[in-house]
Short mmCIF file of C-alpha atoms in Angstrom, two decimals:
data_model
loop_
_atom_site.label_atom_id
_atom_site.label_comp_id
_atom_site.label_asym_id
_atom_site.label_seq_id
_atom_site.Cartn_x
_atom_site.Cartn_y
_atom_site.Cartn_z
CA UNK A 1 1.76 77.24 -30.61
CA UNK A 2 2.26 76.38 -34.14
CA UNK A 3 -1.30 75.33 -34.35
CA UNK A 4 -2.29 78.56 -33.07
CA UNK A 5 -0.18 80.48 -35.72
CA UNK A 6 -1.55 78.39 -38.29
CA UNK A 7 -5.10 78.93 -37.32
CA UNK A 8 -4.46 82.65 -37.04
CA UNK A 9 -2.96 83.08 -40.42
CA UNK A 10 -5.91 81.29 -42.00
CA UNK A 11 -8.62 84.20 -40.45
CA UNK A 12 -8.87 87.34 -41.92
CA UNK A 13 -8.19 89.18 -38.73
CA UNK A 14 -4.44 88.39 -39.15
CA UNK A 15 -4.33 89.83 -42.46
CA UNK A 16 -6.72 92.64 -41.98
CA UNK A 17 -4.51 93.65 -38.92
CA UNK A 18 -1.26 93.82 -41.37
CA UNK A 19 -3.48 95.77 -43.60
CA UNK A 20 -3.96 98.21 -41.02
CA UNK A 21 -0.37 98.55 -39.94
CA UNK A 22 0.65 99.19 -43.28
CA UNK A 23 -1.94 101.84 -43.91
CA UNK A 24 -1.07 103.66 -40.52
CA UNK A 25 2.57 103.96 -41.72
CA UNK A 26 1.58 104.93 -45.41
CA UNK A 27 -0.50 107.47 -43.86
CA UNK A 28 2.22 108.65 -41.51
CA UNK A 29 4.80 109.13 -44.49
CA UNK A 30 2.20 111.11 -46.24
CA UNK A 31 1.76 113.24 -42.99
CA UNK A 32 5.26 113.94 -42.93
CA UNK A 33 5.45 114.91 -46.57
CA UNK A 34 2.66 116.96 -46.88
CA UNK A 35 1.86 118.49 -43.40
CA UNK A 36 5.38 118.35 -41.90
CA UNK A 37 6.96 119.15 -45.36
CA UNK A 38 9.86 116.83 -45.19
CA UNK A 39 10.88 116.17 -48.84
CA UNK A 40 11.27 112.50 -49.37
CA UNK A 41 14.36 111.12 -51.12
CA UNK A 42 14.61 108.40 -53.87
CA UNK A 43 15.38 105.86 -50.96
CA UNK A 44 12.58 106.95 -48.88
CA UNK A 45 10.18 106.29 -52.10
CA UNK A 46 11.53 103.00 -52.69
CA UNK A 47 11.02 102.05 -48.95
CA UNK A 48 7.49 103.34 -49.31
CA UNK A 49 6.77 101.01 -52.49
CA UNK A 50 8.32 97.91 -50.33
CA UNK A 51 5.66 98.82 -47.69
CA UNK A 52 3.08 99.03 -50.31
CA UNK A 53 4.47 95.59 -51.20
CA UNK A 54 3.50 94.48 -47.83
CA UNK A 55 0.08 96.14 -47.78
CA UNK A 56 -0.43 94.06 -51.45
CA UNK A 57 0.36 91.04 -49.23
CA UNK A 58 -1.85 91.95 -46.82
CA UNK A 59 -4.89 92.57 -49.38
CA UNK A 60 -3.89 89.52 -50.89
CA UNK A 61 -4.10 87.23 -47.82
CA UNK A 62 -7.44 88.99 -46.56
CA UNK A 63 -9.02 87.61 -50.24
CA UNK A 64 -9.56 84.36 -48.91
CA UNK A 65 -6.94 83.24 -46.26
CA UNK A 66 -8.20 79.62 -45.95
CA UNK A 67 -6.93 78.90 -49.39
CA UNK A 68 -3.33 77.45 -49.06
CA UNK A 69 -2.39 79.03 -52.67
CA UNK A 70 -3.46 82.58 -51.77
CA UNK A 71 -2.14 82.40 -48.23
CA UNK A 72 1.40 81.13 -49.46
CA UNK A 73 1.23 83.62 -52.06
CA UNK A 74 0.87 86.54 -49.90
CA UNK A 75 3.30 85.40 -47.47
CA UNK A 76 6.13 85.14 -50.25
CA UNK A 77 5.40 88.47 -51.29
CA UNK A 78 5.24 89.72 -47.50
CA UNK A 79 8.72 88.42 -46.95
CA UNK A 80 9.96 89.46 -50.03
CA UNK A 81 8.73 92.95 -49.67
CA UNK A 82 9.83 93.08 -46.05
CA UNK A 83 13.42 91.80 -46.78
CA UNK A 84 13.63 94.40 -49.69
CA UNK A 85 12.60 97.21 -47.47
CA UNK A 86 15.14 96.13 -45.07
CA UNK A 87 17.70 96.31 -47.28
CA UNK A 88 16.42 99.58 -48.56
CA UNK A 89 16.36 101.09 -45.14
CA UNK A 90 19.80 99.81 -44.03
CA UNK A 91 21.56 101.12 -47.12
CA UNK A 92 19.48 104.55 -46.32
CA UNK A 93 20.91 104.57 -42.97
CA UNK A 94 24.24 103.95 -44.27
CA UNK A 95 23.92 106.96 -46.40
CA UNK A 96 23.25 109.13 -43.44
CA UNK A 97 25.61 107.64 -40.63
CA UNK A 98 28.54 107.46 -43.14
CA UNK A 99 28.05 110.44 -45.60
CA UNK A 100 30.78 110.41 -48.53
CA UNK A 101 30.41 112.40 -51.85
CA UNK A 102 31.22 108.98 -53.56
CA UNK A 103 28.23 107.20 -52.38
CA UNK A 104 24.80 108.50 -53.28
CA UNK A 105 21.57 107.97 -54.11
CA UNK A 106 19.97 108.44 -57.20
CA UNK A 107 18.64 111.98 -57.98
CA UNK A 108 15.25 110.68 -59.38
CA UNK A 109 13.47 107.70 -58.63
CA UNK A 110 13.30 105.06 -61.44
CA UNK A 111 10.36 103.01 -61.97
CA UNK A 112 9.62 100.76 -65.05
CA UNK A 113 8.32 102.42 -68.11
CA UNK A 114 4.99 100.25 -67.94
CA UNK A 115 4.49 101.56 -64.33
CA UNK A 116 5.83 105.15 -63.71
CA UNK A 117 4.12 105.60 -60.21
CA UNK A 118 6.01 109.07 -60.01
CA UNK A 119 4.11 110.27 -63.05
CA UNK A 120 0.98 108.69 -62.31
CA UNK A 121 0.85 109.60 -58.57
CA UNK A 122 3.59 112.39 -57.89
CA UNK A 123 2.21 113.13 -54.51
CA UNK A 124 3.02 110.09 -53.30
CA UNK A 125 6.30 108.67 -55.51
CA UNK A 126 7.90 111.66 -56.59
CA UNK A 127 11.25 112.28 -54.55
CA UNK A 128 12.51 115.81 -53.85
CA UNK A 129 14.89 115.52 -51.06
CA UNK A 130 18.63 114.39 -50.50
CA UNK A 131 19.05 110.98 -49.06
CA UNK A 132 21.84 111.69 -46.84
CA UNK A 133 20.15 114.63 -45.25
CA UNK A 134 18.81 113.75 -41.76
CA UNK A 135 15.62 115.56 -41.40
CA UNK A 136 13.96 113.89 -38.52
CA UNK A 137 14.52 112.07 -35.07
CA UNK A 138 12.69 110.27 -32.66
CA UNK A 139 14.00 108.45 -29.73
CA UNK A 140 17.22 108.60 -30.78
CA UNK A 141 16.65 106.67 -34.41
CA UNK A 142 16.38 108.42 -37.62
CA UNK A 143 13.74 107.90 -40.24
CA UNK A 144 15.68 105.20 -41.73
CA UNK A 145 16.65 103.63 -38.33
CA UNK A 146 12.90 103.42 -37.57
CA UNK A 147 12.33 101.71 -41.10
CA UNK A 148 14.77 99.03 -40.01
CA UNK A 149 12.91 98.40 -37.41
CA UNK A 150 9.86 98.55 -38.75
CA UNK A 151 10.91 95.96 -41.81
CA UNK A 152 12.75 93.74 -39.56
CA UNK A 153 9.53 93.31 -37.36
CA UNK A 154 7.24 92.65 -40.42
CA UNK A 155 10.16 89.94 -41.51
CA UNK A 156 10.33 88.40 -38.07
CA UNK A 157 6.70 88.09 -37.85
CA UNK A 158 6.40 86.82 -41.48
CA UNK A 159 8.81 83.97 -40.71
CA UNK A 160 7.14 83.07 -37.67
CA UNK A 161 3.90 82.92 -39.65
CA UNK A 162 5.39 80.98 -42.39
CA UNK A 163 6.72 78.25 -39.64
CA UNK A 164 3.35 78.21 -38.15
CA UNK A 165 1.69 77.72 -41.61
CA UNK A 166 4.53 74.67 -42.54
CA UNK A 167 4.37 73.22 -39.00
CA UNK A 168 0.97 73.87 -37.49
CA UNK A 169 -2.08 71.78 -38.28
CA UNK A 170 -5.77 72.76 -38.80
CA UNK A 171 -7.83 71.56 -35.88
CA UNK A 172 -10.73 69.61 -37.13
CA UNK A 173 -13.96 69.31 -35.12
CA UNK A 174 -16.53 66.61 -35.74
CA UNK A 175 -19.14 69.05 -36.14
CA UNK A 176 -17.70 70.45 -39.55
#
C-alpha cells in the first residue's frame, strides 16, 4: 500500500486531481458569491485563501512530482494550508453556532501591504458579509461546516500521502 501511495505521489495525475478539486471548490465559491448573491464574510475570504494555498501546492507538485524537494515542498504547503483552513473553518463555524456580540470577526479583510489581494481582485477577495450570519444549508451543514469536512479531508489525505512518501519505496525495473 505504501509503495502504491509513493508511486501515486510521484505521478502528475495525483497533483492534477488535487488541482481540479480545488479549482472546482473555488468556482463553486464564486458561483455562490456572484450568481446566488451570497455575500462572503472575512472568514470566508480567509478560507478561500487557504484553499488557494492547497491549489498552489497542487500546481507546485504538478511541476515536477518526481523531484523529491519539489514534492515535499508541495506537501508541506498542502498540509499547512489544509490545517490553517481547518482552523479558520472551525472558528467560523463557532461564530455561527455560538453567536456572541463579544466574539466577532474583523470588519474587513487584512492582507499584507505587499499583497493587497482585496485591492487587486476585489471580485474574489473582498468581504461584504457578516461571519455570524447563516446564509446557506445543505444536508444539515452550513458553509463553514462543509469547509470543516473539506479541509479535514484534504489534511487526512495529505498525511496519508506523506506517510506513503516517507515509508514507500520506488519500484525499480531492470529495464530503466
